[in-house]
PDB file of C-alpha atoms and ligand atoms in Angstrom:
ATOM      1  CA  UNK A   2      -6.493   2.989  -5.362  1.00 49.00           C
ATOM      2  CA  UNK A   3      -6.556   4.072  -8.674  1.00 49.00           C
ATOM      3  CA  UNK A   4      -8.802   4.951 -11.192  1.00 64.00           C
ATOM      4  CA  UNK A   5      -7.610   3.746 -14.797  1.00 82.00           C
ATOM      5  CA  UNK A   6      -8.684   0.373 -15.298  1.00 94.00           C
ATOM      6  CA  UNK A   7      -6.877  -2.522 -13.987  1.00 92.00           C
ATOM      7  CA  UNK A   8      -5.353  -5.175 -16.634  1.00 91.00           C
ATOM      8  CA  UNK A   9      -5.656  -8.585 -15.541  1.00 96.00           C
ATOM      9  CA  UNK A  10      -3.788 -11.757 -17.000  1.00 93.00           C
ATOM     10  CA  UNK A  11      -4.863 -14.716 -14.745  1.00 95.00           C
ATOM     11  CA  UNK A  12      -4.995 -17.935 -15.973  1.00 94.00           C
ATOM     12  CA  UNK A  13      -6.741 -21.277 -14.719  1.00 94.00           C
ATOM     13  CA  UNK A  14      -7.861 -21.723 -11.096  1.00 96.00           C
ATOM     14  CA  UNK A  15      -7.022 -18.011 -11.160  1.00 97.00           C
ATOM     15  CA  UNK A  16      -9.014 -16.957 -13.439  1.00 96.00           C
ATOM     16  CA  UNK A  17     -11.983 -18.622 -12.071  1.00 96.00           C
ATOM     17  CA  UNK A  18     -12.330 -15.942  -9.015  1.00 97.00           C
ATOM     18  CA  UNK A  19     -13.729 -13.443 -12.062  1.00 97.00           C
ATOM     19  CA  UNK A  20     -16.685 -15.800 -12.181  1.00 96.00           C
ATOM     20  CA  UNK A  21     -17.390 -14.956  -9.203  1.00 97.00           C
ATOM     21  CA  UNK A  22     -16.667 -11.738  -8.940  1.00 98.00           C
ATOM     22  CA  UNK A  23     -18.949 -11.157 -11.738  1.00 97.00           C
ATOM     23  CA  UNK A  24     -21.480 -13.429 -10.415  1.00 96.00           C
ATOM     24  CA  UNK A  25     -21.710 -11.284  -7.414  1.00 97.00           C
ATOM     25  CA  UNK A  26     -21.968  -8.241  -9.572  1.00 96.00           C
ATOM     26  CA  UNK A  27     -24.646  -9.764 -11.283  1.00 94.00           C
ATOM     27  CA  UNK A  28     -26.728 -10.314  -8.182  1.00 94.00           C
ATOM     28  CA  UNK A  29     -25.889  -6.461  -6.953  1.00 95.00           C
ATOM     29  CA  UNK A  30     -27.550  -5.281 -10.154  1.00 93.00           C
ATOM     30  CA  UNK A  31     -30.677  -7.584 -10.161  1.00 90.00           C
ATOM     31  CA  UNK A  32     -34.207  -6.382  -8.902  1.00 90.00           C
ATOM     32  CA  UNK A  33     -34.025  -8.279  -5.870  1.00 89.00           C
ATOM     33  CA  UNK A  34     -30.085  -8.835  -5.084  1.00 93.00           C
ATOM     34  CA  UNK A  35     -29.525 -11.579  -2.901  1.00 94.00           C
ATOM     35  CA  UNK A  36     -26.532 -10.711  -1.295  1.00 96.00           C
ATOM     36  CA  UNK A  37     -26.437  -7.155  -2.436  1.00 96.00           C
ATOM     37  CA  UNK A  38     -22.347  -6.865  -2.846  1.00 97.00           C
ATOM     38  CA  UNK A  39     -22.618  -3.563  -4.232  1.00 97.00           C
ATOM     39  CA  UNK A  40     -18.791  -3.347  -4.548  1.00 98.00           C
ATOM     40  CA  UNK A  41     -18.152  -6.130  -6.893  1.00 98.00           C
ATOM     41  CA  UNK A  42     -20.055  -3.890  -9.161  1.00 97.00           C
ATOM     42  CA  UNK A  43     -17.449  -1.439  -8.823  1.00 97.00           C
ATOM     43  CA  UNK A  44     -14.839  -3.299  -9.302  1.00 98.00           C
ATOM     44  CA  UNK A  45     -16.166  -5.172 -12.603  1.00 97.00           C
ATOM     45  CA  UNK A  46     -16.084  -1.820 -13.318  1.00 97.00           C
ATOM     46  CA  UNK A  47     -12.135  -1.569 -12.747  1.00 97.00           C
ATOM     47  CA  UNK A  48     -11.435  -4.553 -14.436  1.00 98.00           C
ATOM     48  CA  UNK A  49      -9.875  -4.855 -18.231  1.00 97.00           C
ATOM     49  CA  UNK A  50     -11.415  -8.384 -18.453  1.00 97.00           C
ATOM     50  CA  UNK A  51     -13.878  -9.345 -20.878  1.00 95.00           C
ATOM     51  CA  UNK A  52     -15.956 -10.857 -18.500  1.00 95.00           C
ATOM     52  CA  UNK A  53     -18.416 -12.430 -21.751  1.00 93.00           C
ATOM     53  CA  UNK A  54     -15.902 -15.003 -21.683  1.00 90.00           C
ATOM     54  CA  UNK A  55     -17.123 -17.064 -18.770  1.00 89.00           C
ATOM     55  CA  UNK A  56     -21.114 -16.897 -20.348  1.00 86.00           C
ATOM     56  CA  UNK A  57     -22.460 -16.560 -16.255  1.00 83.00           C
ATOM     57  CA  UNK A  58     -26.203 -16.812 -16.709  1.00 77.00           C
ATOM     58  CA  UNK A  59     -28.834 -14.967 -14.672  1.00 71.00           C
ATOM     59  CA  UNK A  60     -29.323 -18.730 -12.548  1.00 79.00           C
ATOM     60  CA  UNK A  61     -25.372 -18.591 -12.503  1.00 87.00           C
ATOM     61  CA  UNK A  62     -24.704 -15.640 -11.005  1.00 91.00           C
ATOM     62  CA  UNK A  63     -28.095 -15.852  -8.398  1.00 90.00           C
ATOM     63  CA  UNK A  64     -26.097 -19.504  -7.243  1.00 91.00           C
ATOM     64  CA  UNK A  65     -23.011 -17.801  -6.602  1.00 95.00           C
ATOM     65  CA  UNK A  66     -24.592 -15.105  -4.399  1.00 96.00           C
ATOM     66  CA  UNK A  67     -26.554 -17.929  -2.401  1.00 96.00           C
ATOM     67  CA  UNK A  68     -23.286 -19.540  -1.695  1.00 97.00           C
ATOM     68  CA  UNK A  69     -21.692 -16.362  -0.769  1.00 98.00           C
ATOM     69  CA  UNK A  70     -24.362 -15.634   1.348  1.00 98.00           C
ATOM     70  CA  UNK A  71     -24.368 -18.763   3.639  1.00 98.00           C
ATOM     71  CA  UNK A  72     -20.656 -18.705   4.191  1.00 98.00           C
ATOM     72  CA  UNK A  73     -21.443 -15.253   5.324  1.00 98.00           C
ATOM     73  CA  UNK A  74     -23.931 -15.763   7.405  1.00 98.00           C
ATOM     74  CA  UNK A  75     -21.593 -18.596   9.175  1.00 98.00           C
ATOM     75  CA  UNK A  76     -18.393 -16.324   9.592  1.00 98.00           C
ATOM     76  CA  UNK A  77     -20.950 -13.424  10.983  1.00 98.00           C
ATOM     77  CA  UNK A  78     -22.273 -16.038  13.720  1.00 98.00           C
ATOM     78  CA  UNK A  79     -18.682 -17.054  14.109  1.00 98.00           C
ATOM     79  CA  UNK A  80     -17.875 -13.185  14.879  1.00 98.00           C
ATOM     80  CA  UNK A  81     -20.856 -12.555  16.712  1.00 98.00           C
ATOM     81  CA  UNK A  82     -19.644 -15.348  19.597  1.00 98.00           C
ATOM     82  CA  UNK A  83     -16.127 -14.594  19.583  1.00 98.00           C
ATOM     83  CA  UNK A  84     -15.100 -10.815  19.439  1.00 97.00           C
ATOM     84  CA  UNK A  85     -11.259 -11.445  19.571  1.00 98.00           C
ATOM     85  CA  UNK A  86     -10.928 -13.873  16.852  1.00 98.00           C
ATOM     86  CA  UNK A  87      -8.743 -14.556  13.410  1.00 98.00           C
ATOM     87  CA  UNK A  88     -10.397 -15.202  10.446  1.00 98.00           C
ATOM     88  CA  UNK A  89      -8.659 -17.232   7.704  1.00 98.00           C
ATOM     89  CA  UNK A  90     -10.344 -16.459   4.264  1.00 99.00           C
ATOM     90  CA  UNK A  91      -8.387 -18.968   2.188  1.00 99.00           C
ATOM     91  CA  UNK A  92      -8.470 -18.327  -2.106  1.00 98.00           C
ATOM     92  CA  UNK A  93     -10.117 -15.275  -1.630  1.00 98.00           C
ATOM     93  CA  UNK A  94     -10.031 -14.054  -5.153  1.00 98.00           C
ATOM     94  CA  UNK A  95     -11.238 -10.972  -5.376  1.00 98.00           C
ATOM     95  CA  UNK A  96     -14.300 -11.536  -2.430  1.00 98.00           C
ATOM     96  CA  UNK A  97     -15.237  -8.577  -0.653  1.00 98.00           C
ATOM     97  CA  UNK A  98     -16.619 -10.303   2.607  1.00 98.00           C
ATOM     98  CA  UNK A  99     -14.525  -8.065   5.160  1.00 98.00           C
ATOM     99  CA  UNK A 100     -15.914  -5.643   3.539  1.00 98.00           C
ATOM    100  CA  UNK A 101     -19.613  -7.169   3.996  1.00 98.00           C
ATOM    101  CA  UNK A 102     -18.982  -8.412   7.452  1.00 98.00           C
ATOM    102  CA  UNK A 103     -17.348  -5.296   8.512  1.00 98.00           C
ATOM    103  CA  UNK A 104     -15.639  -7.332  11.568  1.00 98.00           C
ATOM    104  CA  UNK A 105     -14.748  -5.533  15.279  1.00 98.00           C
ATOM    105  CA  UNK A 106     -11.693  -4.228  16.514  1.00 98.00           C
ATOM    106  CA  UNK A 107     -10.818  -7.405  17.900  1.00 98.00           C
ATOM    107  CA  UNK A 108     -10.811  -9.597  14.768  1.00 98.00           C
ATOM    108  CA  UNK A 109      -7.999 -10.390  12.830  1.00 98.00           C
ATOM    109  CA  UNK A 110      -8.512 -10.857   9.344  1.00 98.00           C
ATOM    110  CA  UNK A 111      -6.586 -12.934   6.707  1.00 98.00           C
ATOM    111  CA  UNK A 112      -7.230 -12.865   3.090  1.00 98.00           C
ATOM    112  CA  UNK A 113      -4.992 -15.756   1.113  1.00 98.00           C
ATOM    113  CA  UNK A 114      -4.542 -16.247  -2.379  1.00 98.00           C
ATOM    114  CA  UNK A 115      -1.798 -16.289  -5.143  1.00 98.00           C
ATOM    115  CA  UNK A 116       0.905 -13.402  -5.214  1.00 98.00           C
ATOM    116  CA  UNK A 117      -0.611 -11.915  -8.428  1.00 97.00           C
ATOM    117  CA  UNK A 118      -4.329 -11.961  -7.108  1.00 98.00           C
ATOM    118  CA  UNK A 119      -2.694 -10.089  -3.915  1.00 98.00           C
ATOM    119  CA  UNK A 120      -1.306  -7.947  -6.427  1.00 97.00           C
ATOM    120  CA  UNK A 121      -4.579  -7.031  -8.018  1.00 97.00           C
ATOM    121  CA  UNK A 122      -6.986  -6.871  -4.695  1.00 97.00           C
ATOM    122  CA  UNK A 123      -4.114  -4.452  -3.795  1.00 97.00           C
ATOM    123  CA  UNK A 124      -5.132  -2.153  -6.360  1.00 96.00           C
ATOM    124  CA  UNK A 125      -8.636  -2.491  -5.575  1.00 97.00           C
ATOM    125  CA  UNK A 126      -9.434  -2.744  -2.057  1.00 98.00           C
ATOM    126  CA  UNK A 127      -8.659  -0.200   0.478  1.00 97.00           C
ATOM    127  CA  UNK A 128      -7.377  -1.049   3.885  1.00 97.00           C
ATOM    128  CA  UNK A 129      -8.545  -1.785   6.743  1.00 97.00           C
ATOM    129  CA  UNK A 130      -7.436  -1.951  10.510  1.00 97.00           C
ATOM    130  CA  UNK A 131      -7.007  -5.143  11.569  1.00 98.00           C
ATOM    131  CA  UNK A 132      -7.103  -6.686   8.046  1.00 98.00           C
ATOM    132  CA  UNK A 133      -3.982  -8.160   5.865  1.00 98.00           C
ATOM    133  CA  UNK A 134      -2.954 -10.211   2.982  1.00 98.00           C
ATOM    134  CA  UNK A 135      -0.790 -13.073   2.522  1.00 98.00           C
ATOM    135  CA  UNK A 136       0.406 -13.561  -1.293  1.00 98.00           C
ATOM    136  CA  UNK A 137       0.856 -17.569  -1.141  1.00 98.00           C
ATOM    137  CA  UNK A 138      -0.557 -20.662  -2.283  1.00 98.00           C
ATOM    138  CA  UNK A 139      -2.533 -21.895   0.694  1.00 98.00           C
ATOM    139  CA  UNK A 140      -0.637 -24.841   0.235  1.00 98.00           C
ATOM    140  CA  UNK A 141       2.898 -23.255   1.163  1.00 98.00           C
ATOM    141  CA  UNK A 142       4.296 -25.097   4.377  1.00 92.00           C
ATOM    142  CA  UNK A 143       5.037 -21.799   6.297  1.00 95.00           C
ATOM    143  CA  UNK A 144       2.274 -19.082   6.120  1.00 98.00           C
ATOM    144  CA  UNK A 145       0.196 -20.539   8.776  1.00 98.00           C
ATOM    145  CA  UNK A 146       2.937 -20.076  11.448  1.00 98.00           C
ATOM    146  CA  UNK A 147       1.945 -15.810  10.499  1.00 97.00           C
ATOM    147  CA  UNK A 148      -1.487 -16.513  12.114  1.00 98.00           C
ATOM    148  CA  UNK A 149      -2.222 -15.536  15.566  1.00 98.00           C
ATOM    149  CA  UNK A 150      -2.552 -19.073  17.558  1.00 97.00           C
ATOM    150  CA  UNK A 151      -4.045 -17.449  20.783  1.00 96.00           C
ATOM    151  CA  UNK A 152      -7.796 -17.068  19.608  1.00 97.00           C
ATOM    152  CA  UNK A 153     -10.644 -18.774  18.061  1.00 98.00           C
ATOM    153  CA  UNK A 154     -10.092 -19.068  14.446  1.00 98.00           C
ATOM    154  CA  UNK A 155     -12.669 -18.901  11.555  1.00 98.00           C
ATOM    155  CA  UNK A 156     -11.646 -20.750   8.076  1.00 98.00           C
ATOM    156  CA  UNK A 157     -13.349 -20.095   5.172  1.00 98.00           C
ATOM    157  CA  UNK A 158     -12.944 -21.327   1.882  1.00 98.00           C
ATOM    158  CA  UNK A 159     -15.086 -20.587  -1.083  1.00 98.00           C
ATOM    159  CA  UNK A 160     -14.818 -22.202  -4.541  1.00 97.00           C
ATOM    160  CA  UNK A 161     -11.297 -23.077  -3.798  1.00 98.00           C
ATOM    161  CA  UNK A 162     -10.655 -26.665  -1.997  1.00 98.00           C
ATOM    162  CA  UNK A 163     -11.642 -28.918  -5.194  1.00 97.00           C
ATOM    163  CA  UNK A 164      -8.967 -27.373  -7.168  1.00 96.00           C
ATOM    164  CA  UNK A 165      -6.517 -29.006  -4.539  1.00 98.00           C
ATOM    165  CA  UNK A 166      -5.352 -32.249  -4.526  1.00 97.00           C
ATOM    166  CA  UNK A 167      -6.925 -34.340  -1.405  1.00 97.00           C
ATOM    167  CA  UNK A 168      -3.285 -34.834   0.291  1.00 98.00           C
ATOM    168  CA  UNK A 169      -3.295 -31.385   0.059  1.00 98.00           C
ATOM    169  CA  UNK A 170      -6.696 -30.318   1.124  1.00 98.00           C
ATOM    170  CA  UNK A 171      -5.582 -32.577   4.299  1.00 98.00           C
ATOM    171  CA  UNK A 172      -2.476 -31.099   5.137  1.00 98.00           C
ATOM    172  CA  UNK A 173      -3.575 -27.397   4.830  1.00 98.00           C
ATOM    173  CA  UNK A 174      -6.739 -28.296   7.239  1.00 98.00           C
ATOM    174  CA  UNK A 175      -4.440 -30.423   9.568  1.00 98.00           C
ATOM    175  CA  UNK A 176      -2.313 -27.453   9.964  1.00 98.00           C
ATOM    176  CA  UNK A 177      -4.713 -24.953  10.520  1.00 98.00           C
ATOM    177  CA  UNK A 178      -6.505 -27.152  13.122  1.00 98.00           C
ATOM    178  CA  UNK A 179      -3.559 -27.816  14.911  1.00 97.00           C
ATOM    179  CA  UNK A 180      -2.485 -23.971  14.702  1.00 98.00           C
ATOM    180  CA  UNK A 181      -5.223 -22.526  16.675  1.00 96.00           C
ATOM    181  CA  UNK A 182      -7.189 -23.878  19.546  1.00 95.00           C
ATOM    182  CA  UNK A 183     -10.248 -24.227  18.752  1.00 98.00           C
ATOM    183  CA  UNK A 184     -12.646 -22.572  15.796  1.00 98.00           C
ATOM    184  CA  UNK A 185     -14.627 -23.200  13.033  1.00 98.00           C
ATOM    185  CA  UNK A 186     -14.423 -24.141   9.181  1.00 98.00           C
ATOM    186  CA  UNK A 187     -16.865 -22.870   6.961  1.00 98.00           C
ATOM    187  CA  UNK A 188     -16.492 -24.212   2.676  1.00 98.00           C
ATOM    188  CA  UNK A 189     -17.976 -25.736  -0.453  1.00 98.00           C
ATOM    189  CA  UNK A 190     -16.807 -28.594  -2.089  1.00 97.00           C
ATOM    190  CA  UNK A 191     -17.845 -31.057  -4.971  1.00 95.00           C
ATOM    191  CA  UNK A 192     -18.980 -34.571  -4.697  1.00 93.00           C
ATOM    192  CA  UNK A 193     -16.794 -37.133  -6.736  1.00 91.00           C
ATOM    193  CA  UNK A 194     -19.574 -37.549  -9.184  1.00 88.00           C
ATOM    194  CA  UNK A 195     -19.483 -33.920  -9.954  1.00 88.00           C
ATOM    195  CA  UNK A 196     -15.993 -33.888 -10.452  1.00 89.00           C
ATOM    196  CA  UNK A 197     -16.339 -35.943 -13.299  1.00 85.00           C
ATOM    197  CA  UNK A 198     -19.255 -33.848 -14.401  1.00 83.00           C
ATOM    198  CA  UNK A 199     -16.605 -30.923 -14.666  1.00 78.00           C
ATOM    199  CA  UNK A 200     -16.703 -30.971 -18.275  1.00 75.00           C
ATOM    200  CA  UNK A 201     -20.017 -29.449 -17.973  1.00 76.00           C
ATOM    201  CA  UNK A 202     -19.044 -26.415 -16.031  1.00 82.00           C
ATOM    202  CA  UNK A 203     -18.796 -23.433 -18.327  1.00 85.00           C
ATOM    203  CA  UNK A 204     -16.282 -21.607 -15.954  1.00 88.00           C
ATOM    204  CA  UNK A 205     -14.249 -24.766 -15.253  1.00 89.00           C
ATOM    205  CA  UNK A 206     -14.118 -25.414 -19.193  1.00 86.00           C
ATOM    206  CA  UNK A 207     -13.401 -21.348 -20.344  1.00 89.00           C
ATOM    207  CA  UNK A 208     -10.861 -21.200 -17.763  1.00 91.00           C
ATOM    208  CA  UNK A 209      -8.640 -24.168 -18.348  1.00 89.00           C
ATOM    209  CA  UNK A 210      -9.036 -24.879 -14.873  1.00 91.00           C
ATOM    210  CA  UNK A 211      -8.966 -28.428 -13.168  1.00 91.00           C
ATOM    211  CA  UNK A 212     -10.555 -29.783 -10.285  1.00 93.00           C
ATOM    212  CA  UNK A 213      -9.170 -32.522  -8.073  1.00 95.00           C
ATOM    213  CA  UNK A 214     -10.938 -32.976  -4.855  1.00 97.00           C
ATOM    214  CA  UNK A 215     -14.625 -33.941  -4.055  1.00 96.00           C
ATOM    215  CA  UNK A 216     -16.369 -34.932  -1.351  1.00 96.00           C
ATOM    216  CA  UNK A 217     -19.312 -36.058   0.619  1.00 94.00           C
ATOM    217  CA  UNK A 218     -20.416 -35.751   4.183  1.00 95.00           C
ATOM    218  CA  UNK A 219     -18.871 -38.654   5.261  1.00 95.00           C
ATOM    219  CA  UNK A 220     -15.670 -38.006   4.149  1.00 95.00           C
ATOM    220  CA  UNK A 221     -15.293 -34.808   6.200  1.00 96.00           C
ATOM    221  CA  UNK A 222     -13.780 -36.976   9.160  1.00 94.00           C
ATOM    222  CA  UNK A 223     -10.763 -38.435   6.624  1.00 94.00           C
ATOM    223  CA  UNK A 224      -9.508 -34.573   6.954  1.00 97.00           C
ATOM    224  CA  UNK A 225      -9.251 -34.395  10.639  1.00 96.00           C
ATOM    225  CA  UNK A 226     -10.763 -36.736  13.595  1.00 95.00           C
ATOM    226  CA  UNK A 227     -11.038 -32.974  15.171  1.00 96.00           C
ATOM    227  CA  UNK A 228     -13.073 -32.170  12.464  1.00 97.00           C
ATOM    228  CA  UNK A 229     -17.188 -32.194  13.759  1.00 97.00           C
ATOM    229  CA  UNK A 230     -19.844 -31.092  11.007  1.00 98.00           C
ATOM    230  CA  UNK A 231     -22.208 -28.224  12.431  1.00 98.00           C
ATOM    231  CA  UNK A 232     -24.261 -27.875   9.264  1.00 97.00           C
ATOM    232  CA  UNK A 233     -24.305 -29.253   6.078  1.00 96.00           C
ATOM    233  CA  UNK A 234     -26.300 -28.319   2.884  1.00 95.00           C
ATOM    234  CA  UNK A 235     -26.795 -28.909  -0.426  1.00 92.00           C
ATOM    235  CA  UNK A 236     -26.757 -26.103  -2.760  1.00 91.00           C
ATOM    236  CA  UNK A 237     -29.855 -26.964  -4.189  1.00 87.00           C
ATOM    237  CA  UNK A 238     -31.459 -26.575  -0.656  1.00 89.00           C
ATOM    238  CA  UNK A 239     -29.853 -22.939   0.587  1.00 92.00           C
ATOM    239  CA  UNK A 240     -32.183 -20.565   2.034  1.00 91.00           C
ATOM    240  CA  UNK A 241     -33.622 -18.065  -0.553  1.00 86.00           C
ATOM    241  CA  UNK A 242     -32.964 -20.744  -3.830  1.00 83.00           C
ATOM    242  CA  UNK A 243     -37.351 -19.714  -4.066  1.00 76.00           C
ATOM    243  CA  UNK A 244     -35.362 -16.058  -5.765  1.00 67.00           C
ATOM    244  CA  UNK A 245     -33.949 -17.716  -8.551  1.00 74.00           C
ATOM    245  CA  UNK A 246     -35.288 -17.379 -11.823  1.00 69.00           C
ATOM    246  CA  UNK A 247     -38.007 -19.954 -12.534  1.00 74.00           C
ATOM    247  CA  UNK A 248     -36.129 -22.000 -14.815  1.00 73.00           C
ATOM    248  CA  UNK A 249     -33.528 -22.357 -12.546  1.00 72.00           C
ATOM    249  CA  UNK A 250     -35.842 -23.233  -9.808  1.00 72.00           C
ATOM    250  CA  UNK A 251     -37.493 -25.702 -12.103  1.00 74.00           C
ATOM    251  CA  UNK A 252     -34.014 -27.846 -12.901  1.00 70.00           C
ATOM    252  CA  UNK A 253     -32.893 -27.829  -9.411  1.00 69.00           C
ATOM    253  CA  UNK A 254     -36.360 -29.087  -8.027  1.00 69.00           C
ATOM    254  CA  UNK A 255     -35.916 -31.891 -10.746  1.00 70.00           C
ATOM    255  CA  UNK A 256     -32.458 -32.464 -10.036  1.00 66.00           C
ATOM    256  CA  UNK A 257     -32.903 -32.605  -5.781  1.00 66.00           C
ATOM    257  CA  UNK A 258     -35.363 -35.466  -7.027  1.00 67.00           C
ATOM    258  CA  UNK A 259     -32.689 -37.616  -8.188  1.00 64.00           C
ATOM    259  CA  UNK A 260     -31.447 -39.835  -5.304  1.00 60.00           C
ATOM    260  CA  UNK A 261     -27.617 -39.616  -4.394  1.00 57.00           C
ATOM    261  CA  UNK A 262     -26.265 -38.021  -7.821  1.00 61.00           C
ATOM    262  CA  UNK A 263     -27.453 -33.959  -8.554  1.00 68.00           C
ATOM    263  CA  UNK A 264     -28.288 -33.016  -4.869  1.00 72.00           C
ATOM    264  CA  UNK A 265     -25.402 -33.537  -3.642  1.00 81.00           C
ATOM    265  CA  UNK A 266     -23.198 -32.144  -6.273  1.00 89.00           C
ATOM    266  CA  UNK A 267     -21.956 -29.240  -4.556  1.00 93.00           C
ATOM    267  CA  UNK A 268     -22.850 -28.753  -0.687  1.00 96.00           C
ATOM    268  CA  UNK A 269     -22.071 -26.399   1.755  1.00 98.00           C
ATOM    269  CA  UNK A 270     -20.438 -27.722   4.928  1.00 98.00           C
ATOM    270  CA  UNK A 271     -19.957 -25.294   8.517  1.00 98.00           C
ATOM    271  CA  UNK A 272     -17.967 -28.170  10.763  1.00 98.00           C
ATOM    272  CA  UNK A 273     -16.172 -26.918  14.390  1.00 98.00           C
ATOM    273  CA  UNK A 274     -12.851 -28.201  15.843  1.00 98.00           C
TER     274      UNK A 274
HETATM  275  C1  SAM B   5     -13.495 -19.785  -7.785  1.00 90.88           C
HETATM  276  S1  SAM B   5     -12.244 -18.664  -7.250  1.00 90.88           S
HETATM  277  C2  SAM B   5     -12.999 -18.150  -5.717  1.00 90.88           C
HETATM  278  C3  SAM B   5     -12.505 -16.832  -5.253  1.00 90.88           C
HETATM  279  C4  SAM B   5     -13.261 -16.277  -4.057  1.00 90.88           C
HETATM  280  N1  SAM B   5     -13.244 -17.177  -2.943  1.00 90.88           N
HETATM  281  C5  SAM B   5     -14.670 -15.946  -4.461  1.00 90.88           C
HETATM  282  O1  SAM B   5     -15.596 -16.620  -3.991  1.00 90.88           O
HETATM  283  O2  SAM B   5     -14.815 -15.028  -5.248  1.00 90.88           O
HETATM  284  C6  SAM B   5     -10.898 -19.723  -6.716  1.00 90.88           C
HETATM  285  C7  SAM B   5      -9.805 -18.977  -5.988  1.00 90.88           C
HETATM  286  O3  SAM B   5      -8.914 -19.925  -5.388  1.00 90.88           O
HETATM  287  C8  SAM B   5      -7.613 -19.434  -5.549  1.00 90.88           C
HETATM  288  N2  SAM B   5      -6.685 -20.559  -5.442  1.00 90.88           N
HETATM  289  C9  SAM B   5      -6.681 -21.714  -6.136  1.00 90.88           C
HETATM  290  N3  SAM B   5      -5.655 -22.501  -5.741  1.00 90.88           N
HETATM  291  C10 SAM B   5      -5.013 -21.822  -4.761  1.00 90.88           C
HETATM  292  C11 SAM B   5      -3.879 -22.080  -3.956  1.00 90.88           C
HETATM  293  N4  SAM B   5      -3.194 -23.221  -4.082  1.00 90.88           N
HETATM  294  N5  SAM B   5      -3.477 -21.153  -3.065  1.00 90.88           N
HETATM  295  C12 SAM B   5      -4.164 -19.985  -2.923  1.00 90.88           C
HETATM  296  N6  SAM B   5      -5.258 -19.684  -3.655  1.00 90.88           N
HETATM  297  C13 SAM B   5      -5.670 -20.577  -4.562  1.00 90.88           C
HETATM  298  C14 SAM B   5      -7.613 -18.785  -6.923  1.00 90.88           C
HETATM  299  O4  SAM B   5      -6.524 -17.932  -7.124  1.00 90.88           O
HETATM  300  C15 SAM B   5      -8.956 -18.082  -6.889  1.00 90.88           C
HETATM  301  O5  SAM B   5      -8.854 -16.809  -6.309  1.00 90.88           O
END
């Protein structure tokens, strides 16, 4: 680690993990943090990004926390029933959750992304026993076959699988599942109607990004007949949305009112296999 401030030229998708990162940091610095991620401050910090750019409001910022939180709290249960485990943290930007979840001796950790976001989390993050990298597109044919294939496995996804296509959200999935015996697969993914709402999305729009895949609950199956949903939820409905700022509060209680359109925008899905 150093301590002179670390450039950073990522563009699209890419550039959509500083949202957030920043969203996090956010969160860490409000009265009553939600998730509490103390080191995305820090690394903000580290950053030569001007992080104005991606105009994350207060509701924003408290949304991304919530999200981060769940998943969280899903890989931690995950953990807490299977001590020897490997857990498969797909796009994980610059996410600090090994850090959060502090996992056992017995847990082997993966965190996947892009070469150049490897790059940078390398000259942010320390490291960790049991804990390693892989600097490839998640949808690279070969990287899975680095996994253990002995244990239960925990996947995890966060803000990544709608900016795959669907063939490819099915073959990365399919060849996870059929990697490991048995495990767990814990994401977030867009409806279709929110995908074409993407022109809405500050982030999406500042970034250049695109998104490709969306979902609903019943389309979970398409990805894998070994694919069971555990939990599902919309993000308008995660436990502790009653923090967020009143206005916030206010448009998501409107929205939830509106029957099969802004619910279920964006939901959080825990499914086992
Ligand atoms: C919205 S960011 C989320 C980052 C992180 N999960 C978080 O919550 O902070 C999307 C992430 O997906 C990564 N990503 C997008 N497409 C990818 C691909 N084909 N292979 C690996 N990572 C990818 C990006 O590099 C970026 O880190």
């Amino acid at each position: 680690m150093t301590s002179a401030k670390s450039k950073v030229q990522l563009t699209g998708a890419k550039e959509t993990l500083l949202a957030t990162l920043y969203g996090r940091a956010v969160d860490s610095r409000a009265k009553k943090p939600i998730l509490g991620d103390t080191m995305a401050v820090d690394t903000v910090r580290r950053l030569d990004y001007d992080f104005r750019k991606l105009r994350m409001r207060g509701g924003d910022a408290a949304g991304v926390a919530l999200r981060a939180r769940q998943l969280d709290v899903w890989t931690a249960r995950f953990l807490t029933l299977h001590e020897e485990a490997t857990v498969a943290h797909l796009g994980c930007g610059l996410d600090t959750r090994v850090y959060r979840l502090d996992p056992g001796p017995r847990v082997r950790w993966y965190d996947v992304d892009f070469p150049d976001v490897i790059d940078l989390r390398r000259q942010l993050y320390p490291e960790r026993p049991g804990y390693a990298e892989i600097p490839t597109s998640v949808t690279a044919p070969d990287w899975v076959d680095g996994l253990p294939s002995d244990r239960p496995t925990m996947i995890v996804a966060e803000g990544l699988l709608m900016y795959l296509t669907e063939e490819d959200v099915t073959t990365l999935l399919r060849r996870l599942i059929a990697h490991t015996p048995s495990g767990e697969l814990a994401f977030d993914a867009f409806s279709r109607f929110a995908l074409r709402a993407a022109r809405l999305n500050t982030v999406i729009v500042r970034t250049g990004s695109t998104l490709h895949w969306g979902t609903d609950p019943a389309g979970i199956s398409r990805l894998s007949p070994r694919l069971e949903i555990v939990e599902n939820i919309s993000a308008l409905d995660l436990p502790g949305i009653e923090k967020l700022p009143v206005a916030y509060r206010a448009a998501a209680r409107i929205a939830a009112r509106i029957p099969g359109g802004l619910r279920d925008m964006s939901r959080l899905y825990n499914c086992r296999f």
